[in-house]
PDB file of C-alpha atoms in Angstrom:
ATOM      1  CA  UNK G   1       0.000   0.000   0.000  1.00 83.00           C
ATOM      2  CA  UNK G   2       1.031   3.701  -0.830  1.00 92.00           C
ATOM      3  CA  UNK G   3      -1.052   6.679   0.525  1.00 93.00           C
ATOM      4  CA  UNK G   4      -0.623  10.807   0.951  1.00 93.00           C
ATOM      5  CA  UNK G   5      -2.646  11.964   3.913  1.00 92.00           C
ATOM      6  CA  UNK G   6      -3.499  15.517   4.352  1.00 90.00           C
ATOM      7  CA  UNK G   7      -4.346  16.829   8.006  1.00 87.00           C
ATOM      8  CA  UNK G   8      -5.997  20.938   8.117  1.00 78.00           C
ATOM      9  CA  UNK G   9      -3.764  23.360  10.266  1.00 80.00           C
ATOM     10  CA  UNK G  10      -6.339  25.088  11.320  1.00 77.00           C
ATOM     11  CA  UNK G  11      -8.685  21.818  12.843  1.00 67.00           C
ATOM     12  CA  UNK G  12      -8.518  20.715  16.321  1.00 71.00           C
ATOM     13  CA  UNK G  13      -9.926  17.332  15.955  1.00 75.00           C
ATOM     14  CA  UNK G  14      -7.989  14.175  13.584  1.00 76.00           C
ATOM     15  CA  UNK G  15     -10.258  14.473  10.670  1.00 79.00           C
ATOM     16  CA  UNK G  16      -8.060  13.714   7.378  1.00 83.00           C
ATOM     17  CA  UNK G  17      -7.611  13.459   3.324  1.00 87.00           C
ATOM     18  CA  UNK G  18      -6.146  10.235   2.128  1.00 91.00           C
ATOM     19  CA  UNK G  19      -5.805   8.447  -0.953  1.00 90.00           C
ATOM     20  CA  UNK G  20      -4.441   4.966  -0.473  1.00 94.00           C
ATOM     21  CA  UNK G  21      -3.454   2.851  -3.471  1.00 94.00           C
ATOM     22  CA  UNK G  22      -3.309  -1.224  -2.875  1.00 95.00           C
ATOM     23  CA  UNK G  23      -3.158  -3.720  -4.609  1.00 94.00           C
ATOM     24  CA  UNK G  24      -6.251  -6.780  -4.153  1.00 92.00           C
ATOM     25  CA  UNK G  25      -5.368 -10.200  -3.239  1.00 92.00           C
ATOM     26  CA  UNK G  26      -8.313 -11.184  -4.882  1.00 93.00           C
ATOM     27  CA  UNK G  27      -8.064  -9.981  -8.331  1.00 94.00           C
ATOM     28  CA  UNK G  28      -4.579  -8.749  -8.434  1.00 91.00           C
ATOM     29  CA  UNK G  29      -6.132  -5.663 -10.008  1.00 91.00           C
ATOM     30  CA  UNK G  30      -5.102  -2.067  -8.378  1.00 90.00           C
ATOM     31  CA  UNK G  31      -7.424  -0.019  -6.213  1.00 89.00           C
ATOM     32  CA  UNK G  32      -7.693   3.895  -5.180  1.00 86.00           C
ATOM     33  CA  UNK G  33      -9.645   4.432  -1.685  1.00 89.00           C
ATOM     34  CA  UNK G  34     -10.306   7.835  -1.069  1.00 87.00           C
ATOM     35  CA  UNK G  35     -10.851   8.887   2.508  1.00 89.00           C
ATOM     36  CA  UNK G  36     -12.884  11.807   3.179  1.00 87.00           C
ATOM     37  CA  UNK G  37     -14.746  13.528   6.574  1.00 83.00           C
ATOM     38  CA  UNK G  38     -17.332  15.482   5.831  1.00 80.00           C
ATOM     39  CA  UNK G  39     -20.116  16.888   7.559  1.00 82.00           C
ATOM     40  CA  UNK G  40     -22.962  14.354   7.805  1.00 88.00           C
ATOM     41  CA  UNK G  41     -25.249  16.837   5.568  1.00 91.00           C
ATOM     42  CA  UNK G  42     -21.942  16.974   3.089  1.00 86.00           C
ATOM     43  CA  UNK G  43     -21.099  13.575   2.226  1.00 89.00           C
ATOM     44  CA  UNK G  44     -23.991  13.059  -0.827  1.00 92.00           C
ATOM     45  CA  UNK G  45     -22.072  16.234  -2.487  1.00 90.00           C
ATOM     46  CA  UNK G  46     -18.624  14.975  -1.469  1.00 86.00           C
ATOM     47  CA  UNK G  47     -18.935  11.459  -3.183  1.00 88.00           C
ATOM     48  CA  UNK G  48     -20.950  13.323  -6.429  1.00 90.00           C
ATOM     49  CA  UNK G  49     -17.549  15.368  -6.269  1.00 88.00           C
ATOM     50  CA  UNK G  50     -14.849  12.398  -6.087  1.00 84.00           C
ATOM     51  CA  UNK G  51     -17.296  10.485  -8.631  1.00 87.00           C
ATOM     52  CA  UNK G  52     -17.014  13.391 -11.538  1.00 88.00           C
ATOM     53  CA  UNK G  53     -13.147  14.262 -10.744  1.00 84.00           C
ATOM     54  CA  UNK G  54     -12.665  10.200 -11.139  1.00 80.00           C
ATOM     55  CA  UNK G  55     -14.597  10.287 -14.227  1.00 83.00           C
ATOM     56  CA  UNK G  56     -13.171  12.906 -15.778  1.00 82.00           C
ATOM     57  CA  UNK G  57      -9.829  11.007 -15.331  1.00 76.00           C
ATOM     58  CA  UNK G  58     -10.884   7.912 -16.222  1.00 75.00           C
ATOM     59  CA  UNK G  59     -12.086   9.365 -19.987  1.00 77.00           C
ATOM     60  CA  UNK G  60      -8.931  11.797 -20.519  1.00 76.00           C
ATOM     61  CA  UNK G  61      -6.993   8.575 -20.938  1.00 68.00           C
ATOM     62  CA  UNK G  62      -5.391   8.593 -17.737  1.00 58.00           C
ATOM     63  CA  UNK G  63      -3.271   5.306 -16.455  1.00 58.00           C
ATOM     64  CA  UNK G  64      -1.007   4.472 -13.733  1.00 57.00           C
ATOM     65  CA  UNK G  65       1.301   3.947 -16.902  1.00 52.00           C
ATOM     66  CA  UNK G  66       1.557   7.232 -18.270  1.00 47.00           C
TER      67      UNK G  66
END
């Protein structure tokens, strides 16, 4: 596993960014988990986010091999 985790400066409490990339015993195949706190009202909006930025990558032709 790899992973960049952000933490906010200006937050008191041990909420985080990370994206963790691993690979699956299962299927050999490689996985991105994106970890995310959001407000309980926020997370609907915060996945439609991730979901269109992934997209968006996903069609421009991006690869772990470029």
């Amino acid at each position: 596993d790899k992973f960049v985790r952000y933490h906010w400066t200006e937050e008191n409490d041990k909420s985080y960014f990370e994206l963790r990339i691993s690979q699956s015993e299962l299927t050999d195949g490689t996985m991105l988990t994106v970890t995310d706190f959001a407000e309980p009202d926020d997370v609907e909006e915060a996945k439609d986010d991730f979901s269109s930025i992934f997209c968006v990558l996903f069609y421009s032709g991006w690869t772990e091999y470029d």
